[in-house]
Short mmCIF file of C-alpha atoms in Angstrom, two decimals:
data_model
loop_
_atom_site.label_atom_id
_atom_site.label_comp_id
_atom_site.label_asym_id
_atom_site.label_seq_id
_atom_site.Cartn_x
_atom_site.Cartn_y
_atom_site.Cartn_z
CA UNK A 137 30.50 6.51 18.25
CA UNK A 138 30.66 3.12 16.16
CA UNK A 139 31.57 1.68 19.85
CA UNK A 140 28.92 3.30 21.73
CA UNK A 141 25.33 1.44 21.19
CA UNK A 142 23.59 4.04 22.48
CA UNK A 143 25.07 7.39 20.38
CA UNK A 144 25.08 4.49 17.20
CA UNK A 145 21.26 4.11 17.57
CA UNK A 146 20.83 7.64 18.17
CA UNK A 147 22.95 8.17 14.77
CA UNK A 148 20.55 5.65 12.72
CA UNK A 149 17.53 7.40 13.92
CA UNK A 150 19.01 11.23 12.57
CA UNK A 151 20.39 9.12 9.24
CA UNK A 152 16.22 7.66 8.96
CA UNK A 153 15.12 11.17 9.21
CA UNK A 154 17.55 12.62 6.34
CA UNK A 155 16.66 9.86 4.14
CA UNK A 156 12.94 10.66 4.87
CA UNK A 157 13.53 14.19 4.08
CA UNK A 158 15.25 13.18 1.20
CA UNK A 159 13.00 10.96 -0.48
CA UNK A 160 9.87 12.33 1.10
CA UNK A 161 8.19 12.59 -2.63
CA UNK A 162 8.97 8.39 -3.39
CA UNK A 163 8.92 6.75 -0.47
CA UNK A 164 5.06 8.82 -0.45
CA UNK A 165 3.60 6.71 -3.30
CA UNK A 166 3.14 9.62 -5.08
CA UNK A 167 0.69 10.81 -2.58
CA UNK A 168 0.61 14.33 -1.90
CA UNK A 169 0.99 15.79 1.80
CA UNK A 170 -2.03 18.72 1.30
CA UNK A 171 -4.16 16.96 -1.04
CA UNK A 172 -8.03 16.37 0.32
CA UNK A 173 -10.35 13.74 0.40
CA UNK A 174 -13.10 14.48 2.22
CA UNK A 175 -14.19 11.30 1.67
CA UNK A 176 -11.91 9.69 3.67
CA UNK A 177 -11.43 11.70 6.67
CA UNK A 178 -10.66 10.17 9.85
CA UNK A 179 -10.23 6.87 8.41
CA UNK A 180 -8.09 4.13 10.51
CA UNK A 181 -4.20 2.53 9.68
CA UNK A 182 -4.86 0.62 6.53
CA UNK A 183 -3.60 -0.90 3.69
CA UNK A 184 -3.96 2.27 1.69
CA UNK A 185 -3.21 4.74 4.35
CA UNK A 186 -0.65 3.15 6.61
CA UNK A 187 -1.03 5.84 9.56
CA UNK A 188 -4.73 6.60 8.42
CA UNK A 189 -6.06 10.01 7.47
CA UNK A 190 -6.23 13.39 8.95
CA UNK A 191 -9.66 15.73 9.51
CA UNK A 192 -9.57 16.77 6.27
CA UNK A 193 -9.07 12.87 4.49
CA UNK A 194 -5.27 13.70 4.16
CA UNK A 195 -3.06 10.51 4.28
CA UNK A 196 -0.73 10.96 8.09
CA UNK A 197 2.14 8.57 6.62
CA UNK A 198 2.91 11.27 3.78
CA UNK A 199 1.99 14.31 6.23
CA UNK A 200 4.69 12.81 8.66
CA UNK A 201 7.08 12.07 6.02
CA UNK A 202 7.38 15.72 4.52
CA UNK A 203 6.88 16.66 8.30
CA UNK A 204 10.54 15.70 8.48
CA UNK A 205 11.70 18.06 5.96
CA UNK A 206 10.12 20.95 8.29
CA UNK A 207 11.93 19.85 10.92
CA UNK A 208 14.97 19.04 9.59
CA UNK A 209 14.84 22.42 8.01
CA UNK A 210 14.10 24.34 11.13
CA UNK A 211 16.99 22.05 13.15
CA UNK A 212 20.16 23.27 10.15
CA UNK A 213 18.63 26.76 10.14
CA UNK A 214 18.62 27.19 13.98
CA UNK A 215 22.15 25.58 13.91
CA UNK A 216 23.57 28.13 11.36
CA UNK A 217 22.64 31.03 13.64
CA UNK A 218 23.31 30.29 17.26
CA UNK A 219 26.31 28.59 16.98
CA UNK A 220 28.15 31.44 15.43
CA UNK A 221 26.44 33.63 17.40
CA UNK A 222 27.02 31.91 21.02
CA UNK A 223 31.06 31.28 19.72
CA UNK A 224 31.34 34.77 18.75
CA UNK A 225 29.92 36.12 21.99
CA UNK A 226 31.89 33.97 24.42
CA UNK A 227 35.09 34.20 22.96
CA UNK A 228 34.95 37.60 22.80
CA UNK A 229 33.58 38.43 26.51
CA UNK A 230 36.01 35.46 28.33
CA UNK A 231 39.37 36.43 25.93
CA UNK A 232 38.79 40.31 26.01
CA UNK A 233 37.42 40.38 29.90
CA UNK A 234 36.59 43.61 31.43
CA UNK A 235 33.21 45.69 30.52
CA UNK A 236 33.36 44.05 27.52
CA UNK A 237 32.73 40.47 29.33
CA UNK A 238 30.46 42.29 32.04
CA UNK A 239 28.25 43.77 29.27
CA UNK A 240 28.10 40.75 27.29
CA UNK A 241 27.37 38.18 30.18
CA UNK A 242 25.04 40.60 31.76
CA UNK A 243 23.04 40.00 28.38
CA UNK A 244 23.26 37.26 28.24
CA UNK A 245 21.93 36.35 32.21
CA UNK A 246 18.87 38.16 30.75
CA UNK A 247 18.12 35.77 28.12
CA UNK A 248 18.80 32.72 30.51
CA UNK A 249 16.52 34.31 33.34
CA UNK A 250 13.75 33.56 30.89
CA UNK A 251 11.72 29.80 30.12
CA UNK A 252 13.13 29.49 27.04
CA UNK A 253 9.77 28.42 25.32
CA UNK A 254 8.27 31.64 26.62
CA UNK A 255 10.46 33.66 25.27
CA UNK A 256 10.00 31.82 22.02
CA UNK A 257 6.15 32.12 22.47
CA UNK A 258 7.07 35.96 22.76
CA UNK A 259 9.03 36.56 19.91
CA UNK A 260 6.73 34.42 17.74
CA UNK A 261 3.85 35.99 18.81
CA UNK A 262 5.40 39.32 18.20
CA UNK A 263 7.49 38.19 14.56
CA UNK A 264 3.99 36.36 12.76
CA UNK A 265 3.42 33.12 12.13
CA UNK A 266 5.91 31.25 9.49
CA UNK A 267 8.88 29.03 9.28
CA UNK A 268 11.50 32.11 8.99
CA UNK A 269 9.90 33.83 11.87
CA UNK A 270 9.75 30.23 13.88
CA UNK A 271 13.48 30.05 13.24
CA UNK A 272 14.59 33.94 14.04
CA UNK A 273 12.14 33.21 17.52
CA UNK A 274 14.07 30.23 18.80
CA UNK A 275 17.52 31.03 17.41
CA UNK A 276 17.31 34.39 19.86
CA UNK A 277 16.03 32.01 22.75
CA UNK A 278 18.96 29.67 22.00
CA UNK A 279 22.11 31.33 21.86
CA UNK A 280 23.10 32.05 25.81
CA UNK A 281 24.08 28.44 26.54
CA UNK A 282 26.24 28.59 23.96
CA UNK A 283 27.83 31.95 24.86
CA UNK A 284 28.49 30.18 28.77
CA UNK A 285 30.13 27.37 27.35
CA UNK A 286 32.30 29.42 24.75
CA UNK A 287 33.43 32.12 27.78
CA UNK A 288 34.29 29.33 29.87
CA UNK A 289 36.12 27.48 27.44
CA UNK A 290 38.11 30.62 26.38
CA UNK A 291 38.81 31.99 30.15
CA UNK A 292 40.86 28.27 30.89
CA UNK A 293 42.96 28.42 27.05
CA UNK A 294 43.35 32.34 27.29
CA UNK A 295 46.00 31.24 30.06
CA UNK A 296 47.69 28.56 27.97
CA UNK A 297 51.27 29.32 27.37
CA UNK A 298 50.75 28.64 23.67
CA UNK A 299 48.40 31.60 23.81
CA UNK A 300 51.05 33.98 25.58
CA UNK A 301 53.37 32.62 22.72
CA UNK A 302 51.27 33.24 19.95
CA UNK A 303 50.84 37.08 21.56
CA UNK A 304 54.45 38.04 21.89
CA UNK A 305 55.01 36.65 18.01
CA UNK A 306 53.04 39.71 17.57
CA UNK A 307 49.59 37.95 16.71
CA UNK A 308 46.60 40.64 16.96
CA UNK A 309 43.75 39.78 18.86
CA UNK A 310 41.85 38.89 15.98
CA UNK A 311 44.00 36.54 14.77
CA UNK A 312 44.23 34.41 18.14
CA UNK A 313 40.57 34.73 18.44
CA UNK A 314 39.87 32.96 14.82
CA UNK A 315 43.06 30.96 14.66
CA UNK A 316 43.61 29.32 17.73
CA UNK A 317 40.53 29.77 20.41
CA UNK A 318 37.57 29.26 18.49
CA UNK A 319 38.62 26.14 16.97
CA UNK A 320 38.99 24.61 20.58
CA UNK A 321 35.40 25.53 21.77
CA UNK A 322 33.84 24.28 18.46
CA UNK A 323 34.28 20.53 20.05
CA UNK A 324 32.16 21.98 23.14
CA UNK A 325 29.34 23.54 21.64
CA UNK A 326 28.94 21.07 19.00
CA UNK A 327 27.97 18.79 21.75
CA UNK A 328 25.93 21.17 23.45
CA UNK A 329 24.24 22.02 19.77
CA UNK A 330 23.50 18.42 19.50
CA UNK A 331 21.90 17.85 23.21
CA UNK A 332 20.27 20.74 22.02
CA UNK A 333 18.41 19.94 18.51
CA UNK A 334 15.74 17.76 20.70
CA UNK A 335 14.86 21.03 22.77
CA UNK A 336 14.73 22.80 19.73
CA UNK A 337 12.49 20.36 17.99
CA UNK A 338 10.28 20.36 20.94
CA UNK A 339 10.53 24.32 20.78
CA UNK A 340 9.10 24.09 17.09
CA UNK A 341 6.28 21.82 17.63
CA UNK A 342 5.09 23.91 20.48
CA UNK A 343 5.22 26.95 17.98
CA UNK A 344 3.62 24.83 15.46
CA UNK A 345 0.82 23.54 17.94
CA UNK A 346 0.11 26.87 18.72
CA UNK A 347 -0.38 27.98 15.42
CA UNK A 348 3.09 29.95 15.70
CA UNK A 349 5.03 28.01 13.14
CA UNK A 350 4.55 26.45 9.93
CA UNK A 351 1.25 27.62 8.23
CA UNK A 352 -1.50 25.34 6.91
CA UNK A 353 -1.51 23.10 4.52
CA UNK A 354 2.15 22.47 4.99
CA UNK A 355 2.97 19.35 7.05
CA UNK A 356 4.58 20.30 10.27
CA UNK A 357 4.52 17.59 13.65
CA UNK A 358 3.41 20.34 15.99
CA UNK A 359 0.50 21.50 14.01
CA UNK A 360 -0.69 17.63 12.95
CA UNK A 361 -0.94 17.02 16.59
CA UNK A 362 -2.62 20.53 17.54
CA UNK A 363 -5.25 19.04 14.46
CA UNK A 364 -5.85 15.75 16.38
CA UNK A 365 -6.29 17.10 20.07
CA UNK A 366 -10.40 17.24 19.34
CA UNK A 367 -10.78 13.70 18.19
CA UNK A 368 -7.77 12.29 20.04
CA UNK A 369 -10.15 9.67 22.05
CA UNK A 370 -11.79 8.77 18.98
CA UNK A 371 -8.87 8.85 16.32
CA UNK A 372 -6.19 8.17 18.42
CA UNK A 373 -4.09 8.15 15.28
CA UNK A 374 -4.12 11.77 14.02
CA UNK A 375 -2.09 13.29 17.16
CA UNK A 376 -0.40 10.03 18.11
CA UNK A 377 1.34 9.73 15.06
CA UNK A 378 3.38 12.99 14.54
CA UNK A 379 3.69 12.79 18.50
CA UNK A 380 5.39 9.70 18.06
CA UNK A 381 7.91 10.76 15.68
CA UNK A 382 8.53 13.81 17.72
CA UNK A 383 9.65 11.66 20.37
CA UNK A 384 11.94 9.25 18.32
CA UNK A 385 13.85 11.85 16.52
CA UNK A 386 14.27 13.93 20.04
CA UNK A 387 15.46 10.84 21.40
CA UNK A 388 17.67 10.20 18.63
CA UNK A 389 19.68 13.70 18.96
CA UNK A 390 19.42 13.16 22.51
CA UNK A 391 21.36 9.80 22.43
CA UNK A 392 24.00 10.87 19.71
CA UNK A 393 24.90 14.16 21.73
CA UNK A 394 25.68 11.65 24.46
CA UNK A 395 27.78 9.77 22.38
CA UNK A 396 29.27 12.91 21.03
CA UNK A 397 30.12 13.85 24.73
CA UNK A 398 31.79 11.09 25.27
CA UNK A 399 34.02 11.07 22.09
CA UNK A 400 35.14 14.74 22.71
CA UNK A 401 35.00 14.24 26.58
CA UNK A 402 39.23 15.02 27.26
CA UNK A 403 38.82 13.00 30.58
CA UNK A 404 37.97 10.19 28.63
CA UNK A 405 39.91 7.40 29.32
#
């Protein structure tokens, strides 16, 4: 990665957004995300409010900077579940085969024939509004790619001859499963997780613009920019701002997964 600018910048931008999680509360001044001063509202980048203020007089530099703890909280969450779920369901339907893989494709192809946003919209729509509910919404849109990758991975080192060694040893199905085929498709769909996290952060804001996500007064991207659409000609800097660090941090997975991809790539020269 150290070799690659591209995935190294990408790297540096996830790095500024853990540290910004992190240390939301100091680098903030001491400024609190949700407190209001009406007084202030709408007021332009200045010395004492960097990014300027929201509708409601709150400062946009701290709102973005606990922002990233939202995100970065949605982004592990998400991870946790659809990774385990996509490796469980793809080695199991490409090593096992049959109407076991025909059942669990088939399920899958239904997920996939759906935008995955609208599918988020749906489940949102029909979970509540909230974080947790954000999270369980995109995690069940996001799993199927994952699946693909982990069925094709396990079809091509089902027919390994370490495999067919392994099996006449005696090793149960189980066993090869954990031990020896799921380790080789983590490389896979940690790459494909990464290329992912931008799509999901995108996912999240469009929950959170929607209203679907994180509830006021907590600082979420989406939502900041759903709260500067109406004065967006006027105070440019209430929905440019989270928008802005939408896009950076997208671009930054976006760039490291392509890195990533190229470290794990086995064609790699």
């Amino acid at each position: 990665i150290i070799s690659n600018p591209a995935a190294l910048t990408g790297l540096v931008i996830i790095a500024v957004l853990i540290l910004m999680a992190m240390f939301a509360p100091w680098l903030a001044r001491g400024m609190s995300p949700i407190e209001q001063t009406l007084s202030s509202r709408l007021a332009p980048p200045s010395a004492e409010h960097w990014f300027g203020t929201d509708e409601l007089g709150r400062d946009i530099y701290v709102r973005t900077l606990y922002g990233a703890r939202v995100t970065l909280t949605i982004v592990l969450l998400v991870s946790v579940v659809v990774a385990p779920i996509g490796l469980a369901v793809g080695t199991l339907a490409g090593y096992l085969g049959g109407w076991v893989d025909a059942v669990l494709m088939r399920i899958t192809d239904i997920f996939l024939a759906f935008p995955r946003l609208v599918l988020a919209l749906a489940f949102a729509a029909a979970l509540g509004p909230g974080i947790e509910n954000a999270v369980i919404a995109i995690s069940l849109t996001a799993w199927p790619p994952y699946a693909r990758i982990a069925r094709s991975e396990t079809v091509t080192i089902a027919k390994s001859d370490f495999i067919a060694a392994v099996v006449m040893q005696g090793a149960s199905t189980w066993r090869v499963l954990f031990k020896h085929i799921v380790p080789l498709c983590l490389s896979s769909v940690i790459v494909r997780l990464t290329l992912d996290m931008a799509g999901i952060i995108l996912t999240a804001a469009g929950l959170g613009f929607l209203g679907l996500g994180a509830q006021p007064p907590t600082a979420e991207w989406g939502a900041m920019v759903s709260a500067g659409r109406d004065v967006i000609l006027d105070q440019w800097w209430v929905a440019t701002i989270p928008g802005i660090a939408i896009f950076i941090v997208s671009l930054g997975f976006n760039l490291l997964g392509d890195g990533l991809r190229d470290v794990f790539d086995p064609k790699a020269s």
